[in-house]
Coordinates of C-alpha atoms in Angstrom, one line a residue:
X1 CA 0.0 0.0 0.0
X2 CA 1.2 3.3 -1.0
X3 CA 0.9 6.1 1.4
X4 CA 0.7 9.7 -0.3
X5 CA 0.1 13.7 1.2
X6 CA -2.2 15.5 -1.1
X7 CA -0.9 15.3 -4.4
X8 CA 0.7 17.9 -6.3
X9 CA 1.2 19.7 -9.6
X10 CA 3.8 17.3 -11.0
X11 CA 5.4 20.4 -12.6
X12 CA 5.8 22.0 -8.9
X13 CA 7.1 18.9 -7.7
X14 CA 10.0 18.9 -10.4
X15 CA 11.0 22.2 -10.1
X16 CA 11.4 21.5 -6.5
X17 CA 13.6 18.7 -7.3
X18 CA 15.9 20.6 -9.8
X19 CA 16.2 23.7 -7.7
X20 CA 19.4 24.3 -5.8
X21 CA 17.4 26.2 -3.1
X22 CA 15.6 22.4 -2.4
X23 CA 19.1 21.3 -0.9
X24 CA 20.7 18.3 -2.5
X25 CA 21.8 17.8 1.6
X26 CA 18.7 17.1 2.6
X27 CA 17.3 13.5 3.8
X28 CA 14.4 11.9 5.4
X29 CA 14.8 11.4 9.1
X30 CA 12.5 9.4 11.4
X31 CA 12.2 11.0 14.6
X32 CA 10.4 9.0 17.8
X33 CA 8.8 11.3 20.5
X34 CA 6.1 10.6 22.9
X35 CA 3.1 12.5 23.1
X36 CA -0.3 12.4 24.7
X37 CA -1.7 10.3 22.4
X38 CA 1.1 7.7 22.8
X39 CA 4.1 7.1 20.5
X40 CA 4.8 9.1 17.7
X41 CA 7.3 9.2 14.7
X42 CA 7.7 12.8 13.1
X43 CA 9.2 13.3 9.9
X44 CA 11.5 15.7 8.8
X45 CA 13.5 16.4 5.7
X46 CA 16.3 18.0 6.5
X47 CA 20.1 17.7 6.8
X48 CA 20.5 16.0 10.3
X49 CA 17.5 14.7 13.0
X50 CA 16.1 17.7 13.3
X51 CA 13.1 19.9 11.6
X52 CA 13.6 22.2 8.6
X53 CA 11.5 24.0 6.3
X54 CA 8.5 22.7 5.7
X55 CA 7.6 23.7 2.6
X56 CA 10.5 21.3 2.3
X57 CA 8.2 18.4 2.6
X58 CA 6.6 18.7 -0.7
X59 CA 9.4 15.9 -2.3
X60 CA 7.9 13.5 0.2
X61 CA 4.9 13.0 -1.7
X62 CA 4.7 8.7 -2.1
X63 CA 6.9 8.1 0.9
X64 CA 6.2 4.8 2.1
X65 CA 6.5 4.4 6.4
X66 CA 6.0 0.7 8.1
X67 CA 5.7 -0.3 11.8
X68 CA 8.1 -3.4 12.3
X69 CA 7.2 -5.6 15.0
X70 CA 8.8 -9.2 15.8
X71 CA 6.4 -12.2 14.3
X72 CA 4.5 -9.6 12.6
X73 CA 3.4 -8.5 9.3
X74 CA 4.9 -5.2 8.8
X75 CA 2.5 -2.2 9.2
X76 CA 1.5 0.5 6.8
X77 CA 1.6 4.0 9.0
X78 CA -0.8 6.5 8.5
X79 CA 0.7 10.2 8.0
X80 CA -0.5 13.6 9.1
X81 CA 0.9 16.6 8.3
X82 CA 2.3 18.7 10.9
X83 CA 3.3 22.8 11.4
X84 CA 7.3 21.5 11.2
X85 CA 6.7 18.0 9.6
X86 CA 4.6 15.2 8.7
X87 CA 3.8 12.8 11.8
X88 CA 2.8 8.9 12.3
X89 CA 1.3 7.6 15.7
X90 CA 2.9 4.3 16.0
X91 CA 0.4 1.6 17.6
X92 CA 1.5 -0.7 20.0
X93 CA 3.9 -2.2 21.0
X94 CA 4.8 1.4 20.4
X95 CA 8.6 2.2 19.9
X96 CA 9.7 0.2 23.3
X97 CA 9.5 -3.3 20.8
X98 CA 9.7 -2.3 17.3
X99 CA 11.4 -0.3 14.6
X100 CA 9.7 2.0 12.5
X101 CA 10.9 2.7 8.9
X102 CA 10.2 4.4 5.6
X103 CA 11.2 4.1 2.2
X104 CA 10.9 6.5 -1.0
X105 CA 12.4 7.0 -4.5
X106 CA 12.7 10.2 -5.8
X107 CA 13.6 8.7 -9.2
X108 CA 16.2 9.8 -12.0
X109 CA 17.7 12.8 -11.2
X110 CA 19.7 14.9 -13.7
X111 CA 22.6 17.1 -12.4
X112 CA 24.0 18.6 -15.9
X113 CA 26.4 15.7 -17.1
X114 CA 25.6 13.3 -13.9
X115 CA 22.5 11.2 -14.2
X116 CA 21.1 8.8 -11.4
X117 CA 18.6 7.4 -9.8
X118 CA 17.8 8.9 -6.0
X119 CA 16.4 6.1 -3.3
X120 CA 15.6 7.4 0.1
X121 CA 15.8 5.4 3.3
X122 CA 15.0 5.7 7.1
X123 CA 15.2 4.1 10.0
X124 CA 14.4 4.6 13.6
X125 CA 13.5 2.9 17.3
X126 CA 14.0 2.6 20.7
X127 CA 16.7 4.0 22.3
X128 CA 20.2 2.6 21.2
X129 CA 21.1 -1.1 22.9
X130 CA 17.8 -2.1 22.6
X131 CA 17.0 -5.5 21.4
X132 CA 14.4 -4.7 18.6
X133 CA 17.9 -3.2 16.6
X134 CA 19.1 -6.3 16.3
X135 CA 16.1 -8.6 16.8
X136 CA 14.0 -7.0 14.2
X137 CA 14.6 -7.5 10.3
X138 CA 14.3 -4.4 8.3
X139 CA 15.8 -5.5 4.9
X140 CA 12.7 -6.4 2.8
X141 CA 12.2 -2.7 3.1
X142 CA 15.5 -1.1 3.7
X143 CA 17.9 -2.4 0.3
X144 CA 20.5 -0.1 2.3
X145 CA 19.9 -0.7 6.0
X146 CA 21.9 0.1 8.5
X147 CA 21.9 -1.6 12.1
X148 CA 23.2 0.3 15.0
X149 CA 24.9 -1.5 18.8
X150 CA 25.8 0.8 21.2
X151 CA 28.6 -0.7 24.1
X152 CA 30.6 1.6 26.2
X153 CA 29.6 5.0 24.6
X154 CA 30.4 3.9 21.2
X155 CA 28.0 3.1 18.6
X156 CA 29.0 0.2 16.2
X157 CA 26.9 0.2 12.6
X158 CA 26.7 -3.2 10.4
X159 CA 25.8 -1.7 6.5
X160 CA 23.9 -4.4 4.6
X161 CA 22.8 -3.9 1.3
X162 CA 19.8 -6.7 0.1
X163 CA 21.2 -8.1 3.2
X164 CA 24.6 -8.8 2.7
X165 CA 27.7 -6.3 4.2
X166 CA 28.6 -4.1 1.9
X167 CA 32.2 -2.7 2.0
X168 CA 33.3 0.9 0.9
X169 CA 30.0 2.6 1.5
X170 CA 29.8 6.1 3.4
X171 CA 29.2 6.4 6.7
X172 CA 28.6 9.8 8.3
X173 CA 27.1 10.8 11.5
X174 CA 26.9 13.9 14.6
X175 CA 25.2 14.6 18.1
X176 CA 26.0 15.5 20.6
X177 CA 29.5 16.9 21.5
X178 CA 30.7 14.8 18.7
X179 CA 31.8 16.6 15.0
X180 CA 31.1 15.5 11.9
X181 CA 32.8 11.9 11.5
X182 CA 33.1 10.3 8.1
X183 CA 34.2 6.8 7.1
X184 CA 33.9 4.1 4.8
X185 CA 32.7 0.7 5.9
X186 CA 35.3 -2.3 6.3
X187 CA 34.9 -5.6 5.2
X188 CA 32.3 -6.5 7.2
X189 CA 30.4 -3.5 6.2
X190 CA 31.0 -1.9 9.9
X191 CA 32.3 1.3 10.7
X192 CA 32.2 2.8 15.0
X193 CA 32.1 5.9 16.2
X194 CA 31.8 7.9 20.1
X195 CA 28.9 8.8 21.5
X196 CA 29.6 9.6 25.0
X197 CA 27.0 12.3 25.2
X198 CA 23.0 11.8 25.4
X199 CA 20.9 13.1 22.8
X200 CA 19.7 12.2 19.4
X201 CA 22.7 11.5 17.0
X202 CA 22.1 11.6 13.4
X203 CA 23.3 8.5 11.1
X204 CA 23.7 7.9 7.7
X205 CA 25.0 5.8 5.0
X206 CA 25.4 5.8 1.3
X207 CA 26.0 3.4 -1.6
X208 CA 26.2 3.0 -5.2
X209 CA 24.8 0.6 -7.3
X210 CA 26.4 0.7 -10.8
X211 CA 23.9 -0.9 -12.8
X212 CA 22.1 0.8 -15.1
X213 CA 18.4 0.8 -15.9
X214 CA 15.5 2.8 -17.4
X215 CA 12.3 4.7 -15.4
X216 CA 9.3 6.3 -16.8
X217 CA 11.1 6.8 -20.1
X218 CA 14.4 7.8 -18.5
X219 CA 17.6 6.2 -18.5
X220 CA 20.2 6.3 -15.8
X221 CA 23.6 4.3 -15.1
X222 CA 23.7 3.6 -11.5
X223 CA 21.5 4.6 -8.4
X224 CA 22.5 6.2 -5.3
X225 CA 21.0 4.5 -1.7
X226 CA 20.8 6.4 1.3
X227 CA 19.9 5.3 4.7
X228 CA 19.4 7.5 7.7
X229 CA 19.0 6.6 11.3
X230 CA 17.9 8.4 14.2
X231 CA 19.5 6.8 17.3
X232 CA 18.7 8.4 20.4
X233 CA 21.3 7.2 23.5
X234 CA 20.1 7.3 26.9
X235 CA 21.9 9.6 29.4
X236 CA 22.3 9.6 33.1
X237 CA 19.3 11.4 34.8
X238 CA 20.3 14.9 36.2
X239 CA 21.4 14.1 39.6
X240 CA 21.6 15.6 43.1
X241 CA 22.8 13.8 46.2
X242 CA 21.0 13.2 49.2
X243 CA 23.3 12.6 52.8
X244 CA 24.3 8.8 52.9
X245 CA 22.6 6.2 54.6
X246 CA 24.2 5.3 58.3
X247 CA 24.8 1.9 56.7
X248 CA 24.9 0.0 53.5
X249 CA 21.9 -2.1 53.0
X250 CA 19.6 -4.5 50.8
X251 CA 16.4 -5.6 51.0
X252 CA 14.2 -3.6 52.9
X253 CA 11.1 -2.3 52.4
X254 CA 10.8 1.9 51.7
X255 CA 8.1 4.6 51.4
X256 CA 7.3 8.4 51.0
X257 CA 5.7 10.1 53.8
X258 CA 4.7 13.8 54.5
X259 CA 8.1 14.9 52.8
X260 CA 10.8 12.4 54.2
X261 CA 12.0 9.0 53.4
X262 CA 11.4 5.8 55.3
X263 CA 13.2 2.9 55.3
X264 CA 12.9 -0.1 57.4
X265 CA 15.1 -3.6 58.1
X266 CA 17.2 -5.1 55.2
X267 CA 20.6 -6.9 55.4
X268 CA 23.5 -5.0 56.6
X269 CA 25.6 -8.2 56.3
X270 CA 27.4 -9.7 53.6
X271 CA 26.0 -11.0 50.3
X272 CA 24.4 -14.9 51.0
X273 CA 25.4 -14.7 54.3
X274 CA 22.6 -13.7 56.7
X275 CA 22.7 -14.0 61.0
X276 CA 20.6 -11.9 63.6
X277 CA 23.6 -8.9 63.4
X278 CA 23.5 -8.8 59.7
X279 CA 19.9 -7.5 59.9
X280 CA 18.2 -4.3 60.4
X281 CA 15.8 -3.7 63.0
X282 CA 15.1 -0.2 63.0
X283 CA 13.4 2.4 61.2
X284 CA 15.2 5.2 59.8
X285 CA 13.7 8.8 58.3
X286 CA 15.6 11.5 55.7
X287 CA 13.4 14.6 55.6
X288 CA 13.7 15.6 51.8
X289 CA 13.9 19.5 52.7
X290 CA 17.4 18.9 54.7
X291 CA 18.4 17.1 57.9
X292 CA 20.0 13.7 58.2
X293 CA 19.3 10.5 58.5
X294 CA 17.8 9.5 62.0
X295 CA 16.4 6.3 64.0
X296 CA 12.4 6.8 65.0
X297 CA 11.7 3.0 65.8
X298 CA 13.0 -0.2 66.4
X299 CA 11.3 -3.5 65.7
X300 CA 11.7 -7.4 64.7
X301 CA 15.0 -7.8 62.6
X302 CA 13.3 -8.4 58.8
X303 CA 14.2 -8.2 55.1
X304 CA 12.5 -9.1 52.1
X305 CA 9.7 -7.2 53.4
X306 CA 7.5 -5.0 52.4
X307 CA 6.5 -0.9 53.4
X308 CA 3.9 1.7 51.8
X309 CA 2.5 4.3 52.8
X310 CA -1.3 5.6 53.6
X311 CA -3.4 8.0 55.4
X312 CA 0.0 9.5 57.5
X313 CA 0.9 6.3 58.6
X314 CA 3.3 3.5 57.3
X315 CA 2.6 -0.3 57.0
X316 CA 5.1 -3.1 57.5
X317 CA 4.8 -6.2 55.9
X318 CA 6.3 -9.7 55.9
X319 CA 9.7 -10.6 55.4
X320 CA 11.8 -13.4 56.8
X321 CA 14.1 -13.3 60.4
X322 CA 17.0 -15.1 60.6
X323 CA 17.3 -16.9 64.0
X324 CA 20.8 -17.6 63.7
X325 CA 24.2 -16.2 65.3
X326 CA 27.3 -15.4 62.8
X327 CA 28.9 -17.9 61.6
X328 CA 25.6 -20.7 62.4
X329 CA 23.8 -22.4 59.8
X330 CA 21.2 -20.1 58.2
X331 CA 17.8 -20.7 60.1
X332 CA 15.7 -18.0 58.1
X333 CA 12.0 -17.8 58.8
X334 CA 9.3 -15.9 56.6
X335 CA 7.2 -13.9 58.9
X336 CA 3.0 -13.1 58.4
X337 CA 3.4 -9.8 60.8
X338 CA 1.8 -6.5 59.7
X339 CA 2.0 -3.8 61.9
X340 CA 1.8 0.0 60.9
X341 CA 3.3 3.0 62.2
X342 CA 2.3 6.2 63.3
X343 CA 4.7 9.2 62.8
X344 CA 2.9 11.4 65.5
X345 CA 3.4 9.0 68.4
X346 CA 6.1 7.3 67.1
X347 CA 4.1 3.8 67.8
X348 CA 4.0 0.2 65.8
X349 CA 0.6 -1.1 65.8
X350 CA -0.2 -5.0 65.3
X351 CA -2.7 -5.6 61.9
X352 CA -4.3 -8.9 60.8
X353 CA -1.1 -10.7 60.2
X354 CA -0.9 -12.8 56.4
X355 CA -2.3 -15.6 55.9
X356 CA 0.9 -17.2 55.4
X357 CA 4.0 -16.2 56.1
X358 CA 6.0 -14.5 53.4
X359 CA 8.6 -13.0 52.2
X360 CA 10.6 -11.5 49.2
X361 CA 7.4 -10.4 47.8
X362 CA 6.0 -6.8 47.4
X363 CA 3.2 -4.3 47.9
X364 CA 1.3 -1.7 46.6
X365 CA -1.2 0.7 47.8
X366 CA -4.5 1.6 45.2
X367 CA -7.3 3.9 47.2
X368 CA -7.3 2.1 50.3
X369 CA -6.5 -1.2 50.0
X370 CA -2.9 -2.1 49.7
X371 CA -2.2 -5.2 47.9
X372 CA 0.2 -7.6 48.5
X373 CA 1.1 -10.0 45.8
X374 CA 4.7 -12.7 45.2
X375 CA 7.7 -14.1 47.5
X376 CA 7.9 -17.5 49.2
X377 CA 7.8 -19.1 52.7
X378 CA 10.9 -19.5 54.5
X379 CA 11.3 -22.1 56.5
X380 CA 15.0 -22.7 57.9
X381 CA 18.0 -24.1 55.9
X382 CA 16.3 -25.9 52.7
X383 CA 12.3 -25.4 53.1
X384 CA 11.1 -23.2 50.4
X385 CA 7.6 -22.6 49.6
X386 CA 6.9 -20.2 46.8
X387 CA 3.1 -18.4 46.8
X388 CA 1.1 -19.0 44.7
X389 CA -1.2 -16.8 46.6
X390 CA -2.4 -12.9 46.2
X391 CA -3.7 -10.9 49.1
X392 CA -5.5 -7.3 49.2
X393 CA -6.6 -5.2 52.8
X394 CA -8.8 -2.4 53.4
X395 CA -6.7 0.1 55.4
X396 CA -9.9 2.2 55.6
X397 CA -12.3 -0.7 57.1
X398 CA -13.3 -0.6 60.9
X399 CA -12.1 -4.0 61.1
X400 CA -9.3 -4.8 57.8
X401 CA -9.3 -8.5 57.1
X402 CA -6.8 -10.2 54.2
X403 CA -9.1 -11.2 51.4
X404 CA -7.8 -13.2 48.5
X405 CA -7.1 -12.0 44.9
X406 CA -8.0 -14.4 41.9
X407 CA -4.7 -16.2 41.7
X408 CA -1.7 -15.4 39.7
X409 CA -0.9 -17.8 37.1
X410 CA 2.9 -17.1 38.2
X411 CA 5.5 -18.0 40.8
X412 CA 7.7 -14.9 41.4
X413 CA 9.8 -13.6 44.3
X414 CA 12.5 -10.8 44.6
X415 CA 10.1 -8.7 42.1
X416 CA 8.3 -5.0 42.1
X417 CA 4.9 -4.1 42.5
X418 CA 3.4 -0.8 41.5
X419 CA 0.0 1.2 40.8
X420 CA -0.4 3.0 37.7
X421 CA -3.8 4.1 36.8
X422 CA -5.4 2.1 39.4
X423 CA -4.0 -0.9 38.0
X424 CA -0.9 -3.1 39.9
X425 CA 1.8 -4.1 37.8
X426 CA 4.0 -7.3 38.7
X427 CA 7.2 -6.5 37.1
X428 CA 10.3 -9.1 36.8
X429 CA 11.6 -11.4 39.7
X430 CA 13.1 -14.5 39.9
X431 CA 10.6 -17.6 39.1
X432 CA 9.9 -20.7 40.8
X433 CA 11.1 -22.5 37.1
X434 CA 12.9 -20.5 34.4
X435 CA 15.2 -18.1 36.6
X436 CA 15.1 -14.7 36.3
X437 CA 12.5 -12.9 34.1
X438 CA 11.2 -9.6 32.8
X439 CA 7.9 -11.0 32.3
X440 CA 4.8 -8.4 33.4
X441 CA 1.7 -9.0 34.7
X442 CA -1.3 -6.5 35.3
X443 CA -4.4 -6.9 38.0
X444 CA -7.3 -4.8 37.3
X445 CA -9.1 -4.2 40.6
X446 CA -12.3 -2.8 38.7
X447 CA -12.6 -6.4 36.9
X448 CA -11.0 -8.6 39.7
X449 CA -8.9 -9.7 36.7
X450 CA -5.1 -10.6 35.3
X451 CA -3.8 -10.0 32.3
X452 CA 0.1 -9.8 30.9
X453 CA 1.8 -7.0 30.1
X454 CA 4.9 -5.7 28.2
X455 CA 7.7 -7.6 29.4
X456 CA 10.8 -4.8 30.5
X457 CA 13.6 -4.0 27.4
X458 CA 16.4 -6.4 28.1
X459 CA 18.9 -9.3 26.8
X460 CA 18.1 -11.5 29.6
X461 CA 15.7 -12.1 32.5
X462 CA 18.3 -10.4 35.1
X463 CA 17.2 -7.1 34.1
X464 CA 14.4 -8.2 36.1
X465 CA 15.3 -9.2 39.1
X466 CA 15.7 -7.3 41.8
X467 CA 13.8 -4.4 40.3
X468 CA 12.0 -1.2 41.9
X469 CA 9.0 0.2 40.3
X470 CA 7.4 3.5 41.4
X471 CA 4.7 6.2 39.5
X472 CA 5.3 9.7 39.1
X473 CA 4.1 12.7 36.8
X474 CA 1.3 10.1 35.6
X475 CA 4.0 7.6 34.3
X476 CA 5.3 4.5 35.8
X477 CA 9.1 4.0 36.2
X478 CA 11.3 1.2 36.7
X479 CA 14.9 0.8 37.7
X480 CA 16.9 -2.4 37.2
X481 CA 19.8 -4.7 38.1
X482 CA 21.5 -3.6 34.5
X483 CA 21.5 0.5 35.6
X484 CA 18.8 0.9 32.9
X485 CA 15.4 3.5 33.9
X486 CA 12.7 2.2 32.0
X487 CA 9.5 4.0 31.7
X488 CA 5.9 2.7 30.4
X489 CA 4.6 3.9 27.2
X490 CA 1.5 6.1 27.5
X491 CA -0.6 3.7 26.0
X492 CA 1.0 1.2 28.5
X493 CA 2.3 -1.1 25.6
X494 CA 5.9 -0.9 25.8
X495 CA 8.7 0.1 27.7
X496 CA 11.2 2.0 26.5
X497 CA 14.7 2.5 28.2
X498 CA 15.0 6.0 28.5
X499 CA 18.2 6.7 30.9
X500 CA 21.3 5.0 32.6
X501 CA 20.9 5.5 36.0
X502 CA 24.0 6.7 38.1
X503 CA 24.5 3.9 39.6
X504 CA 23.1 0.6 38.6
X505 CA 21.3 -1.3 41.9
X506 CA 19.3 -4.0 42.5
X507 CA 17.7 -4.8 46.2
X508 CA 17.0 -1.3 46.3
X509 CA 14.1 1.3 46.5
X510 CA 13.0 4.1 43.8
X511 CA 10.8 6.2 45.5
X512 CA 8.8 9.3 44.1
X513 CA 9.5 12.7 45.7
X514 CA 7.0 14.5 43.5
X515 CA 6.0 14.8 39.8
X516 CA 9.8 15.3 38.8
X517 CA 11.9 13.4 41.2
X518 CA 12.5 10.2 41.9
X519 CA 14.9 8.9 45.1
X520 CA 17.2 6.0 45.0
X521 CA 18.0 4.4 48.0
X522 CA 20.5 1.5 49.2
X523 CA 20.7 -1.8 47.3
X524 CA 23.7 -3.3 45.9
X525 CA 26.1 -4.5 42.9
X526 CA 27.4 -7.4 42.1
X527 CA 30.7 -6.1 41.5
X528 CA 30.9 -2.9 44.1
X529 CA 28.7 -4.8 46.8
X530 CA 25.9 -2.2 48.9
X531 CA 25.4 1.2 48.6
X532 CA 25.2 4.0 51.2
X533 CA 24.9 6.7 48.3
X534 CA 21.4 7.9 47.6
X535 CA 20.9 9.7 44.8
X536 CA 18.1 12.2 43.9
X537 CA 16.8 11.7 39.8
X538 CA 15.2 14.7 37.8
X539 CA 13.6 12.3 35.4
X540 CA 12.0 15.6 33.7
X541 CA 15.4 16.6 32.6
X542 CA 15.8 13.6 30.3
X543 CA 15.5 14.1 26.2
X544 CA 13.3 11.1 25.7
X545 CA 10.5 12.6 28.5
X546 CA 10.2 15.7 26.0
X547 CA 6.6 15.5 24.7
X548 CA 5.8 16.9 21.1

């Protein structure tokens, strides 16, 4: 199916073509931004990633655009015109999962005593090291494509042309802090280049096909391929630093309340090896407007649990104890106690405990019921009961009683739980069978209902485990093991990696400070061990949150 804009006078179009003031610089460039409709593509002609005249976009007329999904039929786009450019709202999966890319020929071309034949390509997607760059194959509509991987601030480009590497063809690209670099592709049709710097960085490559042939009654001797790609690399959120925790630690549970953070139990032993001293038994508060870090309660020794907030007052729940002394063999018991706590006087108050012990699991707060939903049963050194059991209570009833939830058709522990839009999202974990996963599962409270979601953008199910997930500004957020923020689409299809955090934790907490700011606290590495830092993220300030 061809795509067209409203046609034009065929002699308009060819002047535009012929005229030096059209540009002969100029390229198509497929730009993803979100907006409030969901994901959208905007296309520009113009030199580099960016908009340029618009009257410009007259020589687009017959461009051809496709959504390309995995296991899918590709997917004709529908275009609008735009003030600055013409624009494509890209169904889900949106952008998180799929690559979106356009083709046109501008046809033979006549330059005085050089003749050929113009092809225009573009490509664009997720941001760069995602898998749908590599996963997803664009050849059938790309004869010159060009695949981006991005390692170690440097992006890598494979130039294929039906396919195959192609040697010797042009390779030029800029963004951010870097000049214009040229080079020729090797052997293996690759050619590398820095990009250190976030931002959008504009790619593209060109080949010549000596063979000639004839269109509409015009003969040329070779035809000129260009491909463009605009690859936007995640940056590190702007960052402030918040005064250090009193102690590493992993594994508790953490919540916002009436301007401070709270934080509660965790291990403040060594990795795998856990004994009564190696746990936390206090909770500890940060007021966000200044202050330091101070002790309010004390209380069973616990990690793996769970805390939220509601109506001024904080809720603890679950986790696992471990009965033995340093150096003993690990005798750790999952716990059913819920107690909340009351910041005016300072005072833990016994709830309905579980229905079964648990921990490793998490919770999540929707109007007044907070929802508990994953982990296991600890039961000394070897017994190990995963849950296959979901549990919601009314912190607003006279007298709140556990009630069950339609059960998950999943075994996770060590996972997130968050609300967005009055639905919970199950994010990642470790399962009872498979290992780790980025699998995602939605309950709808309204319909007493599960469903599966998105899974997170990664290589592997670590990116999964270990996760924090937390709303803010009306979109949900997560950060993982791998030091990637990943934030839902708007139309909740995809995720899309959208920063590198400063430090990359797992067993931590992301907490939201308002509609701009998100707080990372604790957790650990696997190669720097636990974290005392915590780290205050302006997710506003990244270029992929920009709206259109």
């Amino acid at each position: 199916m061809l795509l067209r804009i409203p046609k034009l006078a065929l002699a308009c179009a060819a002047a535009l073509l012929l005229s030096p003031a059209a540009g002969w610089a100029h390229f198509i460039w497929l730009v993803p931004q979100a907006a409030d409709n969901g994901a959208q593509v905007q296309i520009y002609f113009s030199e580099d990633a960016s908009p340029d005249d618009a009257d410009l976009l007259k020589r687009l007329q017959g461009i051809q655009v496709w959504q390309l999904t995995a296991g899918n039929e590709p997917r004709v786009l529908e275009l609008a015109k735009t003030e600055k450019s013409l624009a494509a709202v890209v169904p889900a999966p949106g952008i998180g999962d799929s690559l979106v890319v356009a083709a046109h020929d501008l046809g033979v071309l006549d330059r005085g005593n050089n003749v050929f034949r113009l092809k225009y390509f573009a490509k664009s997607g997720p941001a760069a090291g995602a898998k749908a760059w590599t996963s997803i194959d664009s050849s059938k509509q790309l004869r010159l494509d060009v695949i981006p991987q991005f390692a170690d601030g440097k992006v890598n480009v494979q130039v294929l042309f039906d396919g195959k590497p192609v040697s010797g063809a042009e390779v030029k690209a800029s963004g951010p802090g870097l000049d214009d670099f040229e080079a020729t592709s090797d052997a293996q049709g690759r050619a590398a280049f820095a990009a250190s710097q976030p931002g959008t960085y504009s790619l593209r490559a060109r080949h010549v096909e000596e063979v000639p042939g004839e269109l509409d009654g015009k003969k040329y001797p070779s035809t000129r391929y260009y491909t463009t790609v605009a690859l936007n690399v995640a940056g590190q959120p702007v960052a402030a630093s918040l005064p250090d925790l009193p102690e590493a630690v992993t594994s508790f549970g953490g919540a916002i309340l009436d301007g401070s953070v709270y934080i509660y139990g965790g291990n403040t032993g060594s990795a795998h090896s856990y004994s009564r001293d190696g746990q936390a038994k206090v909770l500890r508060r940060l007021p966000l407007k200044g202050g330091a870090w101070e002790t309010v309660a004390e209380g069973p020794g616990l990690q793996g649990l769970a805390l939220v907030a509601h109506g001024g007052k904080l809720y603890r729940i679950g986790g696992f104890t471990a009965m033995n002394e340093k150096g003993q063999e690990s005798d750790l018991q999952s716990q059913a106690s819920v107690a909340s706590f009351d910041p005016k006087t300072k005072q833990w108050a016994d709830l309905p405990p579980l229905p079964e012990a648990r921990s490793s699991h998490d919770a999540a707060v929707v109007g007044d019921v907070v929802y508990v939903v994953g982990g296991w049963q600890l039961g000394g050194e070897t017994d190990q009961q995963w849950h296959s059991t979901a549990w919601q209570l009314d912190l607003a009833a006279a007298k709140p009683e556990w009630k069950p939830l339609p059960a998950p058709s999943f075994h996770r522990r060590a996972l997130a739980l968050a609300e967005q839009n009055g639905k919970l999202y199950v994010i990642g974990g470790m399962q009872e069978e498979g290992g780790p996963t980025t699998r995602v599962d939605i309950f709808d409270p309204k319909t007493n209902a599960w469903s599966q979601g998105p899974s997170l953008v990664g290589e592997d199910g670590m990116t999964g485990f270990g996760a924090s997930a937390f709303a803010t500004g009306g979109r949900l957020y997560v950060s993982t093991i791998k030091g990637s923020l990943q934030r839902l689409s708007a139309d909740g299809a995809a995720w899309e990696v959208i920063a590198e955090t400063p430090t990359a934790r797992f067993f931590h907490r992301m907490l939201p400070v308002d509609e701009q700011h998100l707080v990372m606290v604790g957790g650990a590495n696997m190669k720097i061990g636990k974290f005392e830092k915590v780290e205050l993220l302006n997710v506003q300030a990244l270029p992929a949150a920009t709206k259109n």
